[in-house]
Amino acid sequence: ILSLTIGGMLSIELINTAIARVVDLETSEFHPLAKQAKDVAAAACFIFACTSVVIGFMIFFPKL
């Protein structure tokens, strides 16, 4: 489970980076939808990171 969590976080972060790069490539000036796309991708990373912390606590807290 821990390996899947780490792999999932790395994958989500790579997808976030890809979305940010594509948005930067496509738009040179400020566009509200471009900002929204980047913010949503970053929010997905944040939610997965929070979930990973909860999973980590569930795994390691009983051992402490």
mmCIF file of C-alpha atoms in Angstrom:
data_model
loop_
_atom_site.group_PDB
_atom_site.id
_atom_site.type_symbol
_atom_site.label_atom_id
_atom_site.label_comp_id
_atom_site.label_asym_id
_atom_site.label_seq_id
_atom_site.Cartn_x
_atom_site.Cartn_y
_atom_site.Cartn_z
ATOM 1 C CA ILE A 1 0.000 0.000 0.000
ATOM 2 C CA LEU A 2 2.845 2.357 0.825
ATOM 3 C CA SER A 3 4.535 1.717 -2.525
ATOM 4 C CA LEU A 4 1.265 2.385 -4.354
ATOM 5 C CA THR A 5 0.822 5.615 -2.426
ATOM 6 C CA ILE A 6 4.331 6.807 -3.272
ATOM 7 C CA GLY A 7 3.965 5.797 -6.913
ATOM 8 C CA GLY A 8 0.569 7.446 -7.143
ATOM 9 C CA MET A 9 1.903 10.707 -5.707
ATOM 10 C CA LEU A 10 4.798 10.759 -8.157
ATOM 11 C CA SER A 11 2.418 10.045 -11.042
ATOM 12 C CA ILE A 12 -0.013 12.778 -10.020
ATOM 13 C CA GLU A 13 2.861 15.236 -9.673
ATOM 14 C CA LEU A 14 4.123 14.382 -13.164
ATOM 15 C CA ILE A 15 0.629 14.865 -14.592
ATOM 16 C CA ASN A 16 0.411 18.214 -12.792
ATOM 17 C CA THR A 17 3.748 19.271 -14.298
ATOM 18 C CA ALA A 18 2.650 18.168 -17.767
ATOM 19 C CA ILE A 19 -0.586 20.159 -17.514
ATOM 20 C CA ALA A 20 1.296 23.247 -16.351
ATOM 21 C CA ARG A 21 3.808 22.967 -19.209
ATOM 22 C CA VAL A 22 1.102 22.514 -21.850
ATOM 23 C CA VAL A 23 -0.831 25.503 -20.519
ATOM 24 C CA ASP A 24 2.354 27.608 -20.533
ATOM 25 C CA LEU A 25 3.117 26.464 -24.073
ATOM 26 C CA GLU A 26 -0.340 27.280 -25.366
ATOM 27 C CA THR A 27 -0.894 30.677 -23.722
ATOM 28 C CA SER A 28 1.644 33.443 -23.469
ATOM 29 C CA GLU A 29 -0.687 35.985 -21.849
ATOM 30 C CA PHE A 30 -2.886 35.641 -18.784
ATOM 31 C CA HIS A 31 -6.089 33.702 -19.334
ATOM 32 C CA PRO A 32 -8.542 32.807 -16.552
ATOM 33 C CA LEU A 33 -9.150 29.291 -17.898
ATOM 34 C CA ALA A 34 -5.411 28.620 -18.055
ATOM 35 C CA LYS A 35 -5.099 29.647 -14.409
ATOM 36 C CA GLN A 36 -8.047 27.467 -13.497
ATOM 37 C CA ALA A 37 -6.543 24.431 -15.263
ATOM 38 C CA LYS A 38 -3.276 24.859 -13.375
ATOM 39 C CA ASP A 39 -5.067 25.410 -10.061
ATOM 40 C CA VAL A 40 -7.218 22.298 -10.478
ATOM 41 C CA ALA A 41 -4.159 20.180 -11.308
ATOM 42 C CA ALA A 42 -2.362 21.522 -8.237
ATOM 43 C CA ALA A 43 -5.449 20.848 -6.099
ATOM 44 C CA ALA A 44 -5.479 17.229 -7.279
ATOM 45 C CA CYS A 45 -1.866 16.895 -6.095
ATOM 46 C CA PHE A 46 -2.736 18.466 -2.752
ATOM 47 C CA ILE A 47 -5.707 16.160 -2.169
ATOM 48 C CA PHE A 48 -3.632 13.090 -3.020
ATOM 49 C CA ALA A 49 -0.841 14.303 -0.726
ATOM 50 C CA CYS A 50 -3.302 14.749 2.153
ATOM 51 C CA THR A 51 -4.689 11.278 1.515
ATOM 52 C CA SER A 52 -1.141 9.906 1.499
ATOM 53 C CA VAL A 53 -0.489 11.465 4.904
ATOM 54 C CA VAL A 54 -3.627 9.818 6.303
ATOM 55 C CA ILE A 55 -2.564 6.456 4.859
ATOM 56 C CA GLY A 56 0.906 6.923 6.370
ATOM 57 C CA PHE A 57 -0.604 7.602 9.787
ATOM 58 C CA MET A 58 -2.826 4.540 9.476
ATOM 59 C CA ILE A 59 0.189 2.379 8.680
ATOM 60 C CA PHE A 60 2.788 3.767 11.080
ATOM 61 C CA PHE A 61 0.807 5.147 14.050
ATOM 62 C CA PRO A 62 -0.028 1.726 15.568
ATOM 63 C CA LYS A 63 3.670 0.827 15.497
ATOM 64 C CA LEU A 64 4.658 3.866 17.605
#
